[in-house]
C-alpha cells in the first residue's frame, strides 16, 4: 500500500471511498495530509508499556470510530493538531527515540497508515529496533491487520462494545462487535499475547496483544458481555486492561448515563466476573477522581499533567 490509498480511501471499515487528496470527505474527517496533535513521552499507559522511561507516543488527529464519549475528543472529533510532512515526522520521532522511550506508540493510526508505514520503514532501515505499538480503537479491518503486523510488534486494541445497539448509538456502526472480533483474532494469530507479562513494568513488553476495555457508566451489561466473548474466543490467558477511567467530556453536555463517572459497584461487578472467568493477566485501575491522565490537547507542550509528575520523580 502506498499514498494512493488516500485517493479512494478504504483504510478502515467505513469504506468511504473518499478522495482524501482533494478534500476531507471521509467519516474520519482527515485529508491526506498527516496531522498530529502530540508527539512525546507518555507515562499514562499500562506499566508494561510505560516502564520507567515512558512510552513514545504519537497522537494522530481524527478517528475512524469517533465515539461521542471519546476521552481524546479534542483531537478525535475536534481535529486539533498540526500537519506534518513525512520528513518532519521522521525528525520528530528520531528526537523522541533519543529520550530512550521503551516503544513507539502510534495512537489511532489506521487512517494515516500510509504515512506510518513509510515512517516505520525509514526507522527500521536506520536500525531502530524499539517495539512499534499499534494503539487503536479495535475497529480495524481484519484484512489489513497482516499489513500492520509486518511493521508493528505490539497491538493495543480496544474492545469497546459487545452490544451492536450500543455501538450504533456511540459510534454509528452496529457491526463494531463483529468487526473488532475479527480484527482481534487476526492480531492474536499473528502476534500472540503480550510478552513478557510484567505488571511492575521492570520488563516492558516486546510483542503481542493487550486488549483494553473501558467500562462505561450505566452499561455494565455490555462489559460483562465483552468479557464473556473474549473468554470464549481466546481463553483466560489473554491479557486485559479493564479500565475505570471514564470521564464525561469536559465542557460538553452529555446524555445520561454518560454525564457521570463510573460507580464503584459497576466496576466491581465487571472485576468480579473477570475473576470468576479466571482471567490470569488483568490490569485494573483505581477508581478515583484523579484526572492527571485525562488529556487536554490545548496544552500542546504536554496534554497530560500526570506526565510532568512522572518526569520529575
Ligand atoms: S480512513 Fe477515513 S476516509 Fe478512509 S475509509 Fe476510514 S473513515 Fe473513510
mmCIF file of C-alpha atoms and ligand atoms in Angstrom:
data_model
loop_
_atom_site.group_PDB
_atom_site.id
_atom_site.type_symbol
_atom_site.label_atom_id
_atom_site.label_comp_id
_atom_site.label_asym_id
_atom_site.label_seq_id
_atom_site.Cartn_x
_atom_site.Cartn_y
_atom_site.Cartn_z
ATOM 1 C CA UNK A 1 0.000 0.000 0.000
ATOM 2 C CA UNK A 2 1.240 3.495 -0.792
ATOM 3 C CA UNK A 3 -0.068 7.042 -0.587
ATOM 4 C CA UNK A 4 -2.509 6.259 -3.416
ATOM 5 C CA UNK A 5 -4.581 4.589 -0.712
ATOM 6 C CA UNK A 6 -5.766 8.076 0.237
ATOM 7 C CA UNK A 7 -7.304 8.578 -3.211
ATOM 8 C CA UNK A 8 -10.057 6.036 -2.840
ATOM 9 C CA UNK A 9 -9.870 5.543 0.857
ATOM 10 C CA UNK A 10 -10.857 2.217 2.339
ATOM 11 C CA UNK A 11 -8.325 2.246 5.160
ATOM 12 C CA UNK A 12 -10.924 1.417 7.774
ATOM 13 C CA UNK A 13 -14.239 -0.458 7.930
ATOM 14 C CA UNK A 14 -16.208 2.678 6.983
ATOM 15 C CA UNK A 15 -15.096 2.089 3.372
ATOM 16 C CA UNK A 16 -15.900 5.681 2.399
ATOM 17 C CA UNK A 17 -14.001 5.550 -0.895
ATOM 18 C CA UNK A 18 -13.317 9.238 -0.346
ATOM 19 C CA UNK A 19 -10.605 11.028 -2.265
ATOM 20 C CA UNK A 20 -8.684 12.417 0.676
ATOM 21 C CA UNK A 21 -6.104 14.012 -1.605
ATOM 22 C CA UNK A 22 -8.775 16.501 -2.656
ATOM 23 C CA UNK A 23 -10.983 17.017 0.379
ATOM 24 C CA UNK A 24 -11.818 15.850 3.876
ATOM 25 C CA UNK A 25 -14.899 13.985 2.796
ATOM 26 C CA UNK A 26 -14.445 10.724 4.682
ATOM 27 C CA UNK A 27 -16.008 9.805 8.006
ATOM 28 C CA UNK A 28 -12.688 10.297 9.838
ATOM 29 C CA UNK A 29 -12.654 13.901 8.660
ATOM 30 C CA UNK A 30 -8.972 13.925 7.717
ATOM 31 C CA UNK A 31 -7.360 14.694 4.383
ATOM 32 C CA UNK A 32 -4.240 13.012 3.019
ATOM 33 C CA UNK A 33 -2.098 15.475 4.996
ATOM 34 C CA UNK A 34 -0.854 13.703 8.086
ATOM 35 C CA UNK A 35 -1.935 15.572 11.181
ATOM 36 C CA UNK A 36 -0.588 15.007 14.675
ATOM 37 C CA UNK A 37 -1.588 16.527 17.954
ATOM 38 C CA UNK A 38 1.157 15.440 20.324
ATOM 39 C CA UNK A 39 4.467 13.673 19.948
ATOM 40 C CA UNK A 40 6.180 12.996 23.228
ATOM 41 C CA UNK A 41 6.944 10.925 26.268
ATOM 42 C CA UNK A 42 3.895 9.480 27.959
ATOM 43 C CA UNK A 43 3.560 7.762 31.318
ATOM 44 C CA UNK A 44 -0.183 7.094 31.303
ATOM 45 C CA UNK A 45 -0.169 3.660 29.654
ATOM 46 C CA UNK A 46 -0.048 0.335 31.482
ATOM 47 C CA UNK A 47 3.301 -0.391 33.231
ATOM 48 C CA UNK A 48 4.169 -2.994 30.569
ATOM 49 C CA UNK A 49 4.259 -0.146 28.065
ATOM 50 C CA UNK A 50 5.326 2.805 30.192
ATOM 51 C CA UNK A 51 8.151 1.131 32.105
ATOM 52 C CA UNK A 52 10.476 3.565 33.824
ATOM 53 C CA UNK A 53 11.349 5.764 30.847
ATOM 54 C CA UNK A 54 7.929 6.218 29.256
ATOM 55 C CA UNK A 55 6.208 5.285 26.037
ATOM 56 C CA UNK A 56 6.977 7.335 22.937
ATOM 57 C CA UNK A 57 3.539 8.436 21.826
ATOM 58 C CA UNK A 58 2.431 9.927 18.555
ATOM 59 C CA UNK A 59 -1.208 11.051 18.796
ATOM 60 C CA UNK A 60 -2.880 11.444 15.420
ATOM 61 C CA UNK A 61 -5.807 13.773 14.792
ATOM 62 C CA UNK A 62 -9.135 12.404 13.565
ATOM 63 C CA UNK A 63 -10.533 8.926 14.076
ATOM 64 C CA UNK A 64 -12.498 6.398 12.107
ATOM 65 C CA UNK A 65 -14.581 5.395 15.146
ATOM 66 C CA UNK A 66 -15.458 8.784 16.641
ATOM 67 C CA UNK A 67 -17.244 7.542 19.753
ATOM 68 C CA UNK A 68 -19.102 10.557 21.098
ATOM 69 C CA UNK A 69 -17.730 9.999 24.600
ATOM 70 C CA UNK A 70 -14.109 9.825 23.460
ATOM 71 C CA UNK A 71 -11.620 10.871 26.129
ATOM 72 C CA UNK A 72 -9.476 12.335 23.338
ATOM 73 C CA UNK A 73 -12.396 14.117 21.665
ATOM 74 C CA UNK A 74 -10.434 17.339 21.130
ATOM 75 C CA UNK A 75 -8.343 15.544 18.548
ATOM 76 C CA UNK A 76 -10.502 12.585 17.502
ATOM 77 C CA UNK A 77 -13.624 14.637 16.794
ATOM 78 C CA UNK A 78 -12.370 18.223 17.128
ATOM 79 C CA UNK A 79 -9.353 17.592 14.842
ATOM 80 C CA UNK A 80 -6.945 19.688 16.918
ATOM 81 C CA UNK A 81 -3.465 19.165 15.577
ATOM 82 C CA UNK A 82 -0.885 20.299 13.076
ATOM 83 C CA UNK A 83 0.022 18.991 9.658
ATOM 84 C CA UNK A 84 3.428 17.342 9.358
ATOM 85 C CA UNK A 85 5.254 16.128 6.284
ATOM 86 C CA UNK A 86 6.789 12.668 6.277
ATOM 87 C CA UNK A 87 10.238 14.245 6.657
ATOM 88 C CA UNK A 88 9.148 16.338 9.649
ATOM 89 C CA UNK A 89 7.504 13.347 11.272
ATOM 90 C CA UNK A 90 10.694 11.354 10.908
ATOM 91 C CA UNK A 91 12.771 14.128 12.517
ATOM 92 C CA UNK A 92 10.378 14.432 15.477
ATOM 93 C CA UNK A 93 10.217 10.701 16.045
ATOM 94 C CA UNK A 94 14.007 10.434 15.942
ATOM 95 C CA UNK A 95 14.112 13.089 18.678
ATOM 96 C CA UNK A 96 11.622 11.064 20.684
ATOM 97 C CA UNK A 97 13.781 7.969 20.369
ATOM 98 C CA UNK A 98 16.705 9.915 21.778
ATOM 99 C CA UNK A 99 14.762 10.060 25.044
ATOM 100 C CA UNK A 100 15.206 6.273 25.260
ATOM 101 C CA UNK A 101 11.487 5.522 25.191
ATOM 102 C CA UNK A 102 10.530 1.884 25.622
ATOM 103 C CA UNK A 103 8.453 1.813 22.443
ATOM 104 C CA UNK A 104 6.932 3.929 19.702
ATOM 105 C CA UNK A 105 3.239 4.159 20.386
ATOM 106 C CA UNK A 106 1.054 5.113 17.400
ATOM 107 C CA UNK A 107 -2.267 6.283 18.803
ATOM 108 C CA UNK A 108 -5.243 5.994 16.413
ATOM 109 C CA UNK A 109 -3.028 5.170 13.456
ATOM 110 C CA UNK A 110 -5.274 3.439 10.917
ATOM 111 C CA UNK A 111 -6.459 6.439 8.895
ATOM 112 C CA UNK A 112 -2.850 7.651 8.454
ATOM 113 C CA UNK A 113 -1.401 4.204 7.880
ATOM 114 C CA UNK A 114 0.432 5.014 4.591
ATOM 115 C CA UNK A 115 2.429 7.729 6.407
ATOM 116 C CA UNK A 116 3.096 5.471 9.370
ATOM 117 C CA UNK A 117 4.238 2.592 7.250
ATOM 118 C CA UNK A 118 6.707 4.835 5.436
ATOM 119 C CA UNK A 119 7.961 6.148 8.764
ATOM 120 C CA UNK A 120 8.417 2.640 10.169
ATOM 121 C CA UNK A 121 10.286 1.557 7.073
ATOM 122 C CA UNK A 122 12.682 4.511 7.358
ATOM 123 C CA UNK A 123 13.253 3.880 11.073
ATOM 124 C CA UNK A 124 13.924 0.176 10.596
ATOM 125 C CA UNK A 125 16.349 0.950 7.778
ATOM 126 C CA UNK A 126 18.192 3.227 10.208
ATOM 127 C CA UNK A 127 18.477 0.318 12.616
ATOM 128 C CA UNK A 128 15.807 1.380 15.109
ATOM 129 C CA UNK A 129 14.671 -1.715 16.966
ATOM 130 C CA UNK A 130 12.295 -0.224 19.549
ATOM 131 C CA UNK A 131 8.983 -2.098 19.620
ATOM 132 C CA UNK A 132 6.323 -0.436 17.474
ATOM 133 C CA UNK A 133 2.887 -0.319 19.005
ATOM 134 C CA UNK A 134 -0.461 -0.080 17.209
ATOM 135 C CA UNK A 135 -2.798 1.632 19.678
ATOM 136 C CA UNK A 136 -6.260 1.583 18.120
ATOM 137 C CA UNK A 137 -9.984 1.546 18.648
ATOM 138 C CA UNK A 138 -10.378 -2.133 17.784
ATOM 139 C CA UNK A 139 -12.459 -1.005 14.807
ATOM 140 C CA UNK A 140 -9.948 -2.211 12.249
ATOM 141 C CA UNK A 141 -10.275 -4.119 9.016
ATOM 142 C CA UNK A 142 -9.153 -7.675 9.625
ATOM 143 C CA UNK A 143 -7.741 -7.891 6.101
ATOM 144 C CA UNK A 144 -5.444 -5.003 6.945
ATOM 145 C CA UNK A 145 -4.066 -6.477 10.162
ATOM 146 C CA UNK A 146 -1.462 -8.564 8.336
ATOM 147 C CA UNK A 147 -0.071 -5.405 6.803
ATOM 148 C CA UNK A 148 0.029 -3.688 10.216
ATOM 149 C CA UNK A 149 1.682 -6.738 11.740
ATOM 150 C CA UNK A 150 4.523 -6.565 9.232
ATOM 151 C CA UNK A 151 5.643 -3.359 10.965
ATOM 152 C CA UNK A 152 4.093 -3.431 14.406
ATOM 153 C CA UNK A 153 5.275 -5.588 17.305
ATOM 154 C CA UNK A 154 2.507 -4.863 19.765
ATOM 155 C CA UNK A 155 -1.218 -4.434 19.282
ATOM 156 C CA UNK A 156 -3.168 -2.492 21.884
ATOM 157 C CA UNK A 157 -6.736 -2.631 20.590
ATOM 158 C CA UNK A 158 -9.822 -1.529 22.468
ATOM 159 C CA UNK A 159 -12.748 -3.866 22.618
ATOM 160 C CA UNK A 160 -15.429 -1.315 23.348
ATOM 161 C CA UNK A 161 -18.766 -2.914 22.583
ATOM 162 C CA UNK A 162 -20.258 -6.382 22.573
ATOM 163 C CA UNK A 163 -23.728 -4.924 22.066
ATOM 164 C CA UNK A 164 -24.458 -3.839 18.474
ATOM 165 C CA UNK A 165 -27.104 -1.345 19.572
ATOM 166 C CA UNK A 166 -24.723 0.378 21.957
ATOM 167 C CA UNK A 167 -22.079 0.530 19.229
ATOM 168 C CA UNK A 168 -24.611 2.048 16.866
ATOM 169 C CA UNK A 169 -25.539 4.639 19.444
ATOM 170 C CA UNK A 170 -21.981 5.544 20.365
ATOM 171 C CA UNK A 171 -20.091 5.406 17.090
ATOM 172 C CA UNK A 172 -22.658 4.785 14.408
ATOM 173 C CA UNK A 173 -21.781 1.245 13.364
ATOM 174 C CA UNK A 174 -23.595 -1.689 14.857
ATOM 175 C CA UNK A 175 -21.086 -4.012 13.192
ATOM 176 C CA UNK A 176 -18.399 -2.982 15.710
ATOM 177 C CA UNK A 177 -18.524 -6.209 17.813
ATOM 178 C CA UNK A 178 -18.115 -8.474 14.821
ATOM 179 C CA UNK A 179 -15.511 -6.253 13.115
ATOM 180 C CA UNK A 180 -13.454 -5.850 16.295
ATOM 181 C CA UNK A 181 -13.579 -9.570 16.989
ATOM 182 C CA UNK A 182 -12.364 -10.491 13.521
ATOM 183 C CA UNK A 183 -9.525 -7.990 13.734
ATOM 184 C CA UNK A 184 -8.557 -9.210 17.194
ATOM 185 C CA UNK A 185 -8.481 -12.841 16.057
ATOM 186 C CA UNK A 186 -6.004 -11.836 13.389
ATOM 187 C CA UNK A 187 -3.864 -9.783 15.793
ATOM 188 C CA UNK A 188 -3.645 -12.692 18.231
ATOM 189 C CA UNK A 189 -2.949 -15.157 15.437
ATOM 190 C CA UNK A 190 -0.064 -13.079 14.147
ATOM 191 C CA UNK A 191 1.475 -11.750 17.351
ATOM 192 C CA UNK A 192 0.242 -13.897 20.243
ATOM 193 C CA UNK A 193 -0.372 -12.494 23.703
ATOM 194 C CA UNK A 194 1.629 -9.662 25.217
ATOM 195 C CA UNK A 195 5.048 -10.719 26.421
ATOM 196 C CA UNK A 196 6.822 -10.527 28.668
ATOM 197 C CA UNK A 197 3.956 -10.034 31.101
ATOM 198 C CA UNK A 198 5.343 -7.985 33.959
ATOM 199 C CA UNK A 199 2.919 -5.677 35.746
ATOM 200 C CA UNK A 200 5.759 -3.968 37.624
ATOM 201 C CA UNK A 201 6.993 -2.505 34.357
ATOM 202 C CA UNK A 202 10.547 -3.630 35.026
ATOM 203 C CA UNK A 203 10.460 -5.723 31.880
ATOM 204 C CA UNK A 204 8.498 -3.834 29.282
ATOM 205 C CA UNK A 205 6.568 -5.611 26.547
ATOM 206 C CA UNK A 206 8.289 -6.583 23.325
ATOM 207 C CA UNK A 207 5.456 -8.086 21.309
ATOM 208 C CA UNK A 208 1.914 -9.406 21.394
ATOM 209 C CA UNK A 209 -1.617 -8.253 22.108
ATOM 210 C CA UNK A 210 -3.092 -6.493 25.128
ATOM 211 C CA UNK A 211 -6.834 -5.786 24.912
ATOM 212 C CA UNK A 212 -8.287 -2.711 26.566
ATOM 213 C CA UNK A 213 -11.856 -2.330 27.690
ATOM 214 C CA UNK A 214 -13.262 0.871 29.167
ATOM 215 C CA UNK A 215 -16.257 0.214 31.400
ATOM 216 C CA UNK A 216 -18.954 2.738 30.566
ATOM 217 C CA UNK A 217 -21.258 4.214 33.213
ATOM 218 C CA UNK A 218 -24.710 2.616 33.092
ATOM 219 C CA UNK A 219 -23.542 -0.101 30.712
ATOM 220 C CA UNK A 220 -22.146 -2.850 32.911
ATOM 221 C CA UNK A 221 -24.032 -5.460 30.907
ATOM 222 C CA UNK A 222 -22.016 -4.537 27.814
ATOM 223 C CA UNK A 223 -18.787 -5.034 29.771
ATOM 224 C CA UNK A 224 -19.904 -8.418 31.068
ATOM 225 C CA UNK A 225 -20.668 -9.499 27.510
ATOM 226 C CA UNK A 226 -17.257 -8.277 26.347
ATOM 227 C CA UNK A 227 -15.503 -10.380 28.988
ATOM 228 C CA UNK A 228 -17.546 -13.467 28.184
ATOM 229 C CA UNK A 229 -16.882 -13.057 24.487
ATOM 230 C CA UNK A 230 -13.136 -12.619 24.960
ATOM 231 C CA UNK A 231 -13.001 -15.607 27.278
ATOM 232 C CA UNK A 232 -14.953 -17.784 24.877
ATOM 233 C CA UNK A 233 -12.738 -16.812 21.940
ATOM 234 C CA UNK A 234 -9.281 -16.581 23.489
ATOM 235 C CA UNK A 235 -9.406 -18.271 26.889
ATOM 236 C CA UNK A 236 -8.282 -16.996 30.254
ATOM 237 C CA UNK A 237 -4.683 -16.161 29.320
ATOM 238 C CA UNK A 238 -5.489 -13.245 27.061
ATOM 239 C CA UNK A 239 -4.023 -10.089 28.628
ATOM 240 C CA UNK A 240 -6.634 -7.496 29.505
ATOM 241 C CA UNK A 241 -6.703 -3.958 30.742
ATOM 242 C CA UNK A 242 -10.083 -3.270 32.328
ATOM 243 C CA UNK A 243 -10.338 0.477 32.688
ATOM 244 C CA UNK A 244 -12.467 2.592 35.000
ATOM 245 C CA UNK A 245 -11.226 5.997 33.910
ATOM 246 C CA UNK A 246 -14.308 7.184 32.031
ATOM 247 C CA UNK A 247 -14.813 10.929 32.426
ATOM 248 C CA UNK A 248 -17.675 12.961 30.964
ATOM 249 C CA UNK A 249 -16.135 15.111 28.261
ATOM 250 C CA UNK A 250 -15.071 18.458 29.673
ATOM 251 C CA UNK A 251 -17.213 21.407 28.634
ATOM 252 C CA UNK A 252 -19.677 19.285 26.655
ATOM 253 C CA UNK A 253 -23.180 18.318 27.678
ATOM 254 C CA UNK A 254 -23.592 14.551 27.755
ATOM 255 C CA UNK A 255 -26.735 12.468 27.791
ATOM 256 C CA UNK A 256 -27.396 10.173 30.732
ATOM 257 C CA UNK A 257 -25.687 7.959 31.777
ATOM 258 C CA UNK A 258 -22.612 9.422 30.083
ATOM 259 C CA UNK A 259 -22.878 12.579 32.196
ATOM 260 C CA UNK A 260 -21.165 10.920 35.177
ATOM 261 C CA UNK A 261 -18.153 8.873 36.122
ATOM 262 C CA UNK A 262 -18.270 5.150 36.770
ATOM 263 C CA UNK A 263 -19.605 3.938 40.128
ATOM 264 C CA UNK A 264 -17.506 1.572 42.196
ATOM 265 C CA UNK A 265 -20.240 -1.059 42.273
ATOM 266 C CA UNK A 266 -20.350 -1.025 38.468
ATOM 267 C CA UNK A 267 -16.607 -1.512 38.165
ATOM 268 C CA UNK A 268 -16.634 -4.183 40.884
ATOM 269 C CA UNK A 269 -19.280 -6.183 39.015
ATOM 270 C CA UNK A 270 -17.006 -6.320 35.995
ATOM 271 C CA UNK A 271 -13.929 -7.247 38.009
ATOM 272 C CA UNK A 272 -15.841 -9.979 39.828
ATOM 273 C CA UNK A 273 -16.753 -11.593 36.516
ATOM 274 C CA UNK A 274 -13.149 -11.292 35.302
ATOM 275 C CA UNK A 275 -12.093 -13.215 38.380
ATOM 276 C CA UNK A 276 -14.852 -15.807 38.042
ATOM 277 C CA UNK A 277 -13.877 -16.455 34.449
ATOM 278 C CA UNK A 278 -10.313 -16.966 35.623
ATOM 279 C CA UNK A 279 -8.533 -14.316 33.563
ATOM 280 C CA UNK A 280 -4.907 -14.577 34.625
ATOM 281 C CA UNK A 281 -3.431 -11.348 33.278
ATOM 282 C CA UNK A 282 -5.503 -8.303 34.042
ATOM 283 C CA UNK A 283 -4.583 -4.688 34.548
ATOM 284 C CA UNK A 284 -7.117 -2.795 36.638
ATOM 285 C CA UNK A 285 -7.326 0.824 37.714
ATOM 286 C CA UNK A 286 -8.040 2.638 40.941
ATOM 287 C CA UNK A 287 -11.465 4.255 40.773
ATOM 288 C CA UNK A 288 -10.585 7.847 41.595
ATOM 289 C CA UNK A 289 -11.489 11.364 40.588
ATOM 290 C CA UNK A 290 -7.868 11.709 39.513
ATOM 291 C CA UNK A 291 -7.674 13.187 36.027
ATOM 292 C CA UNK A 292 -3.915 13.533 35.614
ATOM 293 C CA UNK A 293 -4.086 11.387 32.509
ATOM 294 C CA UNK A 294 -7.277 12.874 31.120
ATOM 295 C CA UNK A 295 -5.735 14.854 28.284
ATOM 296 C CA UNK A 296 -6.185 18.481 27.407
ATOM 297 C CA UNK A 297 -4.757 18.741 23.921
ATOM 298 C CA UNK A 298 -4.975 22.542 24.063
ATOM 299 C CA UNK A 299 -1.742 22.205 26.056
ATOM 300 C CA UNK A 300 0.305 21.270 23.058
ATOM 301 C CA UNK A 301 3.543 21.058 25.099
ATOM 302 C CA UNK A 302 2.096 18.130 27.000
ATOM 303 C CA UNK A 303 -1.640 17.377 27.248
ATOM 304 C CA UNK A 304 -1.207 15.127 30.299
ATOM 305 C CA UNK A 305 -0.473 16.807 33.634
ATOM 306 C CA UNK A 306 0.487 13.399 35.048
ATOM 307 C CA UNK A 307 3.458 13.185 32.696
ATOM 308 C CA UNK A 308 5.114 16.165 34.357
ATOM 309 C CA UNK A 309 4.900 14.476 37.761
ATOM 310 C CA UNK A 310 6.438 11.252 36.458
ATOM 311 C CA UNK A 311 9.242 13.030 34.625
ATOM 312 C CA UNK A 312 10.356 14.772 37.812
ATOM 313 C CA UNK A 313 10.214 11.643 40.012
HETATM 314 S S1 LIG B 1 -9.920 6.155 6.960
HETATM 315 FE FE1 LIG B 1 -11.413 7.842 6.900
HETATM 316 S S2 LIG B 1 -11.882 8.209 4.723
HETATM 317 FE FE2 LIG B 1 -10.810 6.228 4.898
HETATM 318 S S3 LIG B 1 -12.468 4.716 4.959
HETATM 319 FE FE3 LIG B 1 -11.943 5.222 7.091
HETATM 320 S S4 LIG B 1 -13.288 6.913 7.706
HETATM 321 FE FE4 LIG B 1 -13.375 6.722 5.472
#
